[in-house]
PDB file of N, CA and C in Angstrom:
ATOM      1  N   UNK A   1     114.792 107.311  49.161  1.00 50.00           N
ATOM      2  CA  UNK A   1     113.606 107.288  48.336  1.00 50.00           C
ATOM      3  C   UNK A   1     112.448 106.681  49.119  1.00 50.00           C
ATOM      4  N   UNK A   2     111.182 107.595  49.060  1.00 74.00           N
ATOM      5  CA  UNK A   2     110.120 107.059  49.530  1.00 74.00           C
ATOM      6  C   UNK A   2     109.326 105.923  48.680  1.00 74.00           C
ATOM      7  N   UNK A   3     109.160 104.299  49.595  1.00 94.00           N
ATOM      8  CA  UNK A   3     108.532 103.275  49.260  1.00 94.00           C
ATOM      9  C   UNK A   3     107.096 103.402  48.898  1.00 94.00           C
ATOM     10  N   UNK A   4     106.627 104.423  49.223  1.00 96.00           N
ATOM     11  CA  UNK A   4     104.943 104.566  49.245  1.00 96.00           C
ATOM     12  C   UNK A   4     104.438 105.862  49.090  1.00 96.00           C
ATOM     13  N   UNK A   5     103.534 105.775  48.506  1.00 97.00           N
ATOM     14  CA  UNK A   5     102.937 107.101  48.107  1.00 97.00           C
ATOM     15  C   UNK A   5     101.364 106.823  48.742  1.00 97.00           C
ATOM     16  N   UNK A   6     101.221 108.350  48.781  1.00 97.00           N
ATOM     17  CA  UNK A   6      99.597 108.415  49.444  1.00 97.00           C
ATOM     18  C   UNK A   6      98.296 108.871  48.403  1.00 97.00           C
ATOM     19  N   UNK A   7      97.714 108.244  48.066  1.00 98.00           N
ATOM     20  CA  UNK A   7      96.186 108.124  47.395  1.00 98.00           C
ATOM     21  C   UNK A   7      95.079 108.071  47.671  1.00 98.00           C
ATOM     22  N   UNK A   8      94.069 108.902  46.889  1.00 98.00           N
ATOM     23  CA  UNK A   8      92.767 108.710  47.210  1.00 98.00           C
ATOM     24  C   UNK A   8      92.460 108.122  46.637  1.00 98.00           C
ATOM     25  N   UNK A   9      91.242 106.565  47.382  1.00 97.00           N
ATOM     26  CA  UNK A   9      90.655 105.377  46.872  1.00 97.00           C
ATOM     27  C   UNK A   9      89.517 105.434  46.864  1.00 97.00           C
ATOM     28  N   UNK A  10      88.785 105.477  45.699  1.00 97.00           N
ATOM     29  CA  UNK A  10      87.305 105.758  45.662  1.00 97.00           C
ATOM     30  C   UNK A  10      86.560 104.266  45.206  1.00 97.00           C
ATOM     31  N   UNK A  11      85.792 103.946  46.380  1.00 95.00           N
ATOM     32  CA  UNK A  11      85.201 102.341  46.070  1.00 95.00           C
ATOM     33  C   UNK A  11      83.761 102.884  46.224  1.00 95.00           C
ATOM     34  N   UNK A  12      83.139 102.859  44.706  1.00 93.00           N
ATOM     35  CA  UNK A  12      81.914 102.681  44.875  1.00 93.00           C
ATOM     36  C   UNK A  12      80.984 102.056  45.056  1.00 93.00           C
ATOM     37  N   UNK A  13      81.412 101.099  44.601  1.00 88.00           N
ATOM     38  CA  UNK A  13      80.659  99.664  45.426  1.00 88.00           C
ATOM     39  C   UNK A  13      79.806  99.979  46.634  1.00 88.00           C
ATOM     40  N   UNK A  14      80.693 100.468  47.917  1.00 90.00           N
ATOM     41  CA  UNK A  14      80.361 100.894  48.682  1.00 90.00           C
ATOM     42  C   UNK A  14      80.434 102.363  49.409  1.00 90.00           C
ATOM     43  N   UNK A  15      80.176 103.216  48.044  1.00 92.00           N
ATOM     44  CA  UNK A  15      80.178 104.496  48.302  1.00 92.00           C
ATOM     45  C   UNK A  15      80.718 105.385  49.281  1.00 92.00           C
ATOM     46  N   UNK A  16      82.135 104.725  49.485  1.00 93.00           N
ATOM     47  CA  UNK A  16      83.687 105.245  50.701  1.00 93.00           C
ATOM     48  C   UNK A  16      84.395 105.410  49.867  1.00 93.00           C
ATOM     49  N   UNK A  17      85.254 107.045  50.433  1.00 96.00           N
ATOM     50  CA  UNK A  17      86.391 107.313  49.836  1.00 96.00           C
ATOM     51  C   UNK A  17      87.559 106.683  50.962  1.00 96.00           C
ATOM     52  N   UNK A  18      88.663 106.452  50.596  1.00 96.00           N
ATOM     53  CA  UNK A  18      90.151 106.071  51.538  1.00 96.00           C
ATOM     54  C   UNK A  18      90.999 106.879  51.295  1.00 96.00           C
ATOM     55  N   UNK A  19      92.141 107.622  52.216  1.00 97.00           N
ATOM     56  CA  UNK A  19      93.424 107.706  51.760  1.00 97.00           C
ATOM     57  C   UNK A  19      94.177 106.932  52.392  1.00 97.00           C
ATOM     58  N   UNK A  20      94.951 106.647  51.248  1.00 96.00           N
ATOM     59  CA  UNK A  20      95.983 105.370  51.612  1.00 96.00           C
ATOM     60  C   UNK A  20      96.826 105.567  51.022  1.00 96.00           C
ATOM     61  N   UNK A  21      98.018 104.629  51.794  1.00 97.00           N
ATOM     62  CA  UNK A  21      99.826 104.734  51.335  1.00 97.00           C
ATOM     63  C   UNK A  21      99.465 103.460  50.194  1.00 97.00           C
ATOM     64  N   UNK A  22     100.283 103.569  49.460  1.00 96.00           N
ATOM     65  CA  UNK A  22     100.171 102.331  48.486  1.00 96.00           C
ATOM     66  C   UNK A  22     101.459 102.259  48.037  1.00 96.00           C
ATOM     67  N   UNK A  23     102.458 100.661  47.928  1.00 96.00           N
ATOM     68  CA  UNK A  23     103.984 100.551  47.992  1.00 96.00           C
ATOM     69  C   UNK A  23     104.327 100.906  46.621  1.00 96.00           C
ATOM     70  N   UNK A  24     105.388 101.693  46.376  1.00 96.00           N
ATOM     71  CA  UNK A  24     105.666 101.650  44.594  1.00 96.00           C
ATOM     72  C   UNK A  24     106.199 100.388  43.810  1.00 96.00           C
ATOM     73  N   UNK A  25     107.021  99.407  44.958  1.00 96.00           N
ATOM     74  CA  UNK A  25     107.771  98.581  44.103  1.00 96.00           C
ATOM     75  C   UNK A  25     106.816  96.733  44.295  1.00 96.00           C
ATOM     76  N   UNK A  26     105.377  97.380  44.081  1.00 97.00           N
ATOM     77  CA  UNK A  26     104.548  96.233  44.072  1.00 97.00           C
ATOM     78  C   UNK A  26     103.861  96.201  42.641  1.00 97.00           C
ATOM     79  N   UNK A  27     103.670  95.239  42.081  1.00 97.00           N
ATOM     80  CA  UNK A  27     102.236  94.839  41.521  1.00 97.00           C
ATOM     81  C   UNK A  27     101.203  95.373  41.160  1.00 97.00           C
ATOM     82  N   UNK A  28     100.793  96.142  40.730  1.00 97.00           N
ATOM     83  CA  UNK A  28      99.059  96.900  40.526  1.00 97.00           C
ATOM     84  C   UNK A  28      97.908  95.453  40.778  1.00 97.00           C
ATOM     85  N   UNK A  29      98.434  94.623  40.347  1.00 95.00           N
ATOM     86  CA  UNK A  29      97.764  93.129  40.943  1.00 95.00           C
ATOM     87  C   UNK A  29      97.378  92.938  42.183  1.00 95.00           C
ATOM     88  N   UNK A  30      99.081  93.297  42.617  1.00 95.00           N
ATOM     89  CA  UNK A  30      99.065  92.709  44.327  1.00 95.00           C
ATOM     90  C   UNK A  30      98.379  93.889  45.004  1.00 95.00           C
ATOM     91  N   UNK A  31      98.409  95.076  44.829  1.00 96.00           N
ATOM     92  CA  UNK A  31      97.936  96.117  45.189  1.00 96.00           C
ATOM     93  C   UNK A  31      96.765  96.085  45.415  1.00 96.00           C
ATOM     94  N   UNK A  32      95.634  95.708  44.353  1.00 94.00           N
ATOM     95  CA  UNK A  32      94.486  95.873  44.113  1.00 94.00           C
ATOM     96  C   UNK A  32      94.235  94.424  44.851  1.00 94.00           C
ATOM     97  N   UNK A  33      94.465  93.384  44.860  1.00 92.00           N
ATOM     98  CA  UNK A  33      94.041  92.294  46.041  1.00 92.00           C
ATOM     99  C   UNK A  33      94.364  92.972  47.815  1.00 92.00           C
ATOM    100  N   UNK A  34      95.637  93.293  48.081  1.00 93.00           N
ATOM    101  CA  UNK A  34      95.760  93.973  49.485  1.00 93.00           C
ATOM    102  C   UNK A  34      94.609  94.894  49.396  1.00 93.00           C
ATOM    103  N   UNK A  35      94.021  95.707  48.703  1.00 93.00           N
ATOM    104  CA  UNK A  35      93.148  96.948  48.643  1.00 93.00           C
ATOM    105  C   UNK A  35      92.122  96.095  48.982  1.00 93.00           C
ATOM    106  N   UNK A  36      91.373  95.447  48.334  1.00 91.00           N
ATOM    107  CA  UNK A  36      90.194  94.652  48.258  1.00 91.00           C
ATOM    108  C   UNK A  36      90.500  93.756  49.703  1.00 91.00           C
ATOM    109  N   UNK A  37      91.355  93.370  49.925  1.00 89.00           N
ATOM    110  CA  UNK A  37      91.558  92.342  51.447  1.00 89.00           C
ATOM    111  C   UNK A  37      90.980  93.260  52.402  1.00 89.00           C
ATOM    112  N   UNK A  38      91.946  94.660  52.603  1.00 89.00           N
ATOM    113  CA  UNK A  38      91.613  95.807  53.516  1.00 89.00           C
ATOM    114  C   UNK A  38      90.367  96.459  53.402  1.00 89.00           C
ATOM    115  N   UNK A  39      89.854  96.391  52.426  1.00 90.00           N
ATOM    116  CA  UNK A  39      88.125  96.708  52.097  1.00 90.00           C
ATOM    117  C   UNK A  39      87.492  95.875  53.220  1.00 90.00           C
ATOM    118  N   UNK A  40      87.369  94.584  52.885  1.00 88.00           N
ATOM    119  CA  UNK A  40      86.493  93.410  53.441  1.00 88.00           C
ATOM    120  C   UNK A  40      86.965  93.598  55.156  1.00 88.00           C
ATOM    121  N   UNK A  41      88.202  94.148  55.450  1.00 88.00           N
ATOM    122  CA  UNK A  41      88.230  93.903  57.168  1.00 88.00           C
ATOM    123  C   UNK A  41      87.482  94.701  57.760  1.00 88.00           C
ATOM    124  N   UNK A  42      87.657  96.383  56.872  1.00 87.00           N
ATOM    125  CA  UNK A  42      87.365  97.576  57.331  1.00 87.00           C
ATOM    126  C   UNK A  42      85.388  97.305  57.092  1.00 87.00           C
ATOM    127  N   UNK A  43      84.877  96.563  56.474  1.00 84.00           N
ATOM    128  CA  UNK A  43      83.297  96.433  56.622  1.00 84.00           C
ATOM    129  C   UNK A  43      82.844  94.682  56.652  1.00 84.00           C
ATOM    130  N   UNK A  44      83.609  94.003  57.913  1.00 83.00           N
ATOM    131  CA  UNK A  44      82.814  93.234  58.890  1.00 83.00           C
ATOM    132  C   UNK A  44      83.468  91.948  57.708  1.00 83.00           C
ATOM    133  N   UNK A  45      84.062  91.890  57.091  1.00 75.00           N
ATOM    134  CA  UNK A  45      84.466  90.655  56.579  1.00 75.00           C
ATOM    135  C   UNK A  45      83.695  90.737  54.779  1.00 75.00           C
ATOM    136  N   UNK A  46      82.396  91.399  54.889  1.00 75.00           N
ATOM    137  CA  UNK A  46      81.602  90.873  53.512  1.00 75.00           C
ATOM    138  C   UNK A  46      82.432  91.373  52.557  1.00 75.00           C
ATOM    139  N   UNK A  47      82.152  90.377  51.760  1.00 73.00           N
ATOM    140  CA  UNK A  47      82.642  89.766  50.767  1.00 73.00           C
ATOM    141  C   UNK A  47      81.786  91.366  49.265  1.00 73.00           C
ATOM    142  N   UNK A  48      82.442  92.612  49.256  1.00 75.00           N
ATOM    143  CA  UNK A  48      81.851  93.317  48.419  1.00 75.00           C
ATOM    144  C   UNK A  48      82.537  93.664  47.271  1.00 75.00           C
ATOM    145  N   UNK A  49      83.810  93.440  47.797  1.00 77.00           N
ATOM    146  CA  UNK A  49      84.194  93.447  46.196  1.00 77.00           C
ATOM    147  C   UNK A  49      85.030  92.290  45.872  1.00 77.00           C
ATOM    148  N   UNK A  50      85.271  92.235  44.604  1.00 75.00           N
ATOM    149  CA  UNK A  50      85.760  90.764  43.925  1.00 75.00           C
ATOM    150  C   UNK A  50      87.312  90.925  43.725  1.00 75.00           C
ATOM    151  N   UNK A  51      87.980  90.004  43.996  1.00 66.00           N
ATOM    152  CA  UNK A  51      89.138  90.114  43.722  1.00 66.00           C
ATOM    153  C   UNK A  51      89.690  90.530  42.177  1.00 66.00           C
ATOM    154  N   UNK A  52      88.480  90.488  41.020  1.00 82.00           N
ATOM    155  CA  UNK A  52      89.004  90.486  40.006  1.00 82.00           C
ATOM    156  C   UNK A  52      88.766  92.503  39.618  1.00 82.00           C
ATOM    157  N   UNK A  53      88.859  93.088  40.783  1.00 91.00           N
ATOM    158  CA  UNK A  53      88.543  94.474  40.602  1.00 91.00           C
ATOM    159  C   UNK A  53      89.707  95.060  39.736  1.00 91.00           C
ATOM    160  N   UNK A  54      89.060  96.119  39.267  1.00 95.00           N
ATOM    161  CA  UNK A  54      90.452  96.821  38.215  1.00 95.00           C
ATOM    162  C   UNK A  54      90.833  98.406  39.004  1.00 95.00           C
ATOM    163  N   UNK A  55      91.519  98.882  38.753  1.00 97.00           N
ATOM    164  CA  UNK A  55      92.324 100.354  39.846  1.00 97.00           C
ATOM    165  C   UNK A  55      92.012 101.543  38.464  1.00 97.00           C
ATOM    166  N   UNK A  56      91.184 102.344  38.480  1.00 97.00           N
ATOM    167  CA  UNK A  56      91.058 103.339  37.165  1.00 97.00           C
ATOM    168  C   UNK A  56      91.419 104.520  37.593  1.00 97.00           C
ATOM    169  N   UNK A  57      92.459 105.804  37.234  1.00 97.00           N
ATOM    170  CA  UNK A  57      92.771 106.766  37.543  1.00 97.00           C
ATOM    171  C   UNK A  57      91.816 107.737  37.206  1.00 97.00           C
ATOM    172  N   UNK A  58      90.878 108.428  38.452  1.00 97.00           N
ATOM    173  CA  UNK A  58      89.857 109.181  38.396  1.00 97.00           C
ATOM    174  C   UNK A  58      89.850 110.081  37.349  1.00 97.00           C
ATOM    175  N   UNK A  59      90.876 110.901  37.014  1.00 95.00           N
ATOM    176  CA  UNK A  59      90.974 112.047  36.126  1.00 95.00           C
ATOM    177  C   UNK A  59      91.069 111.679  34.893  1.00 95.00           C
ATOM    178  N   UNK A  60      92.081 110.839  34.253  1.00 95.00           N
ATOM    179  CA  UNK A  60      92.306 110.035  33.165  1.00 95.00           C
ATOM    180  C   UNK A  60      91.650 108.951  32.244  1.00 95.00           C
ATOM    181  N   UNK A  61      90.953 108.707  33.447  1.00 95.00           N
ATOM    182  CA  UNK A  61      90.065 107.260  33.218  1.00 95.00           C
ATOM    183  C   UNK A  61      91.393 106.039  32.638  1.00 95.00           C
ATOM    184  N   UNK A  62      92.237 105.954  32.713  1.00 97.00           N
ATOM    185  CA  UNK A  62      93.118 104.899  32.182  1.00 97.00           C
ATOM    186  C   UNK A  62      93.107 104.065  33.787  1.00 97.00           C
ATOM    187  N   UNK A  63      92.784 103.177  33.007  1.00 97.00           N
ATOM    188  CA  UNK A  63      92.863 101.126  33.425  1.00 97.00           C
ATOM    189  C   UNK A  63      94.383 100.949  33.945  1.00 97.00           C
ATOM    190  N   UNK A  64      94.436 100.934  34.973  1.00 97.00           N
ATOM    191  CA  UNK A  64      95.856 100.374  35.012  1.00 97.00           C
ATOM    192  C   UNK A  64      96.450  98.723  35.181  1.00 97.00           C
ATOM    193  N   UNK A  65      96.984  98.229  34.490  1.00 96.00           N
ATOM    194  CA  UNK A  65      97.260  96.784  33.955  1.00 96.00           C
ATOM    195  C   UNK A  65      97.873  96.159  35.409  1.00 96.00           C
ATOM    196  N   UNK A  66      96.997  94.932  35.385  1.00 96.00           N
ATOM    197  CA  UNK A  66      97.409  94.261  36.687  1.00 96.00           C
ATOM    198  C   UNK A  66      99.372  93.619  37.011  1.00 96.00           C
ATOM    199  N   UNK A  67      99.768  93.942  35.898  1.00 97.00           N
ATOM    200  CA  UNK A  67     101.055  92.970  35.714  1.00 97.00           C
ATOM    201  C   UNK A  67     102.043  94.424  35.478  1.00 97.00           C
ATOM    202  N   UNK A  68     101.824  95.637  35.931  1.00 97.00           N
ATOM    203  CA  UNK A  68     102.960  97.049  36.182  1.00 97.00           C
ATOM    204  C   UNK A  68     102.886  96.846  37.062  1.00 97.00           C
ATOM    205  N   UNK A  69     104.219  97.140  37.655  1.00 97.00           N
ATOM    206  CA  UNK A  69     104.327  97.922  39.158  1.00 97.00           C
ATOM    207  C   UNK A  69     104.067  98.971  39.200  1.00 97.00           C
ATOM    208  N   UNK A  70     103.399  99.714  40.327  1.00 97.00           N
ATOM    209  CA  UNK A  70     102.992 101.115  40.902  1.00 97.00           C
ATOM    210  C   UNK A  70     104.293 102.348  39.972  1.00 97.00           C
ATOM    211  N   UNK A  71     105.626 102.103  40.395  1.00 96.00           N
ATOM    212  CA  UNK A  71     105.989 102.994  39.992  1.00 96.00           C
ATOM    213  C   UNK A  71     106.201 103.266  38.642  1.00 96.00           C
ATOM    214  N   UNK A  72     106.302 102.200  37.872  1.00 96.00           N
ATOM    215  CA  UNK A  72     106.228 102.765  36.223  1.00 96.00           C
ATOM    216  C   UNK A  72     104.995 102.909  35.602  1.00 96.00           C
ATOM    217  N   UNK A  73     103.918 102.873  36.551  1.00 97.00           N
ATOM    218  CA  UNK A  73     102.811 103.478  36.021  1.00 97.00           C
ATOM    219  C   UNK A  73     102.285 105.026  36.307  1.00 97.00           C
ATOM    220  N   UNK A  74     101.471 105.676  35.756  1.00 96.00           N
ATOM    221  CA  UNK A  74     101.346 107.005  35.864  1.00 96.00           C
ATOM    222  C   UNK A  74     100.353 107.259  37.649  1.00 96.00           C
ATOM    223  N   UNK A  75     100.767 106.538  38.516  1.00 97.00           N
ATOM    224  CA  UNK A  75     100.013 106.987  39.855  1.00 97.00           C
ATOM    225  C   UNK A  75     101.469 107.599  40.327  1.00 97.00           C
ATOM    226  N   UNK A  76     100.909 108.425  41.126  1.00 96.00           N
ATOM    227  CA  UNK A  76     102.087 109.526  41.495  1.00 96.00           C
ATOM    228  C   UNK A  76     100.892 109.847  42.792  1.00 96.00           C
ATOM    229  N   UNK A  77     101.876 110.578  43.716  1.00 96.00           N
ATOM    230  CA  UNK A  77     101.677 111.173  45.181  1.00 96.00           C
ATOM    231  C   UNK A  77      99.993 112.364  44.707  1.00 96.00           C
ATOM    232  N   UNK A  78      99.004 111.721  45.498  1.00 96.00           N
ATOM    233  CA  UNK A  78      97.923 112.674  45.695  1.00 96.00           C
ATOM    234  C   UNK A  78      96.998 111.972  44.296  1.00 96.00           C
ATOM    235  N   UNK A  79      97.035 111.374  44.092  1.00 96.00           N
ATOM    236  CA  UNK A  79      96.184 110.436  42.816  1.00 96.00           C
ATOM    237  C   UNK A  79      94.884 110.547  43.396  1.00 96.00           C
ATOM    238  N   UNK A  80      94.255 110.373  42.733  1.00 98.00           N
ATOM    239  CA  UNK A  80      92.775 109.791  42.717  1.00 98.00           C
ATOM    240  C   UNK A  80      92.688 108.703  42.038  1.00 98.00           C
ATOM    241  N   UNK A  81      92.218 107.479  42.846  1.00 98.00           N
ATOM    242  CA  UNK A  81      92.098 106.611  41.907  1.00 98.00           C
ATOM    243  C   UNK A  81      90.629 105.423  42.421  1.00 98.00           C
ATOM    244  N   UNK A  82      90.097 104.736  41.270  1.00 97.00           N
ATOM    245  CA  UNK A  82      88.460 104.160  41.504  1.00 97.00           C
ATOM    246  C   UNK A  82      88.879 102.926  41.449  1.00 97.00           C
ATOM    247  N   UNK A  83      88.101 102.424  42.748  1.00 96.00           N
ATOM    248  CA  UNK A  83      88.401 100.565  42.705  1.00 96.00           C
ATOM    249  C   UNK A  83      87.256 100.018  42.074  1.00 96.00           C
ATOM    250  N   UNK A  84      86.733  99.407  41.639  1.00 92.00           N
ATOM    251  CA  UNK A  84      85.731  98.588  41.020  1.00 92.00           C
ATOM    252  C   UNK A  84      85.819  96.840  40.445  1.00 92.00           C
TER     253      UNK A  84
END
């Protein structure tokens, strides 16, 4: 079984799309802090988005709750999903 699935990350904040592997048997919490960590390296350290960002599934618009793990939530392989 594959640990990670691949997603599109849309941060408007700073108007960049990502594709990225993201682990299934993590956190939507921990996820969305690693996401936001890897934001800040990939543009010079600043500080643009807040750790208290939420992960919204582009098509659905559903919020995904910081306290699921990836895989019992509805993100699946080829997602779109909005950091904010």
């Amino acid at each position: 079984m594959n640990s990670k699935i691949l997603v599109e990350l849309i941060v408007p904040d700073i108007e960049k799309t990502y594709t990225i592997f993201i682990p299934l048997n993590k956190k939507i919490g921990n996820v969305i802090l690693l996401l936001c960590k890897s934001i800040r390296e990939l543009n010079n350290n600043e500080d643009i988005i807040s750790n208290n960002a939420c992960l919204y599934n582009r098509e659905t618009n559903e919020i995904y709750q910081p306290n699921q793990l990836v895989k019992e939530s509805t993100i699946k392989q080829g997602c779109n999903l909005i950091l904010m």
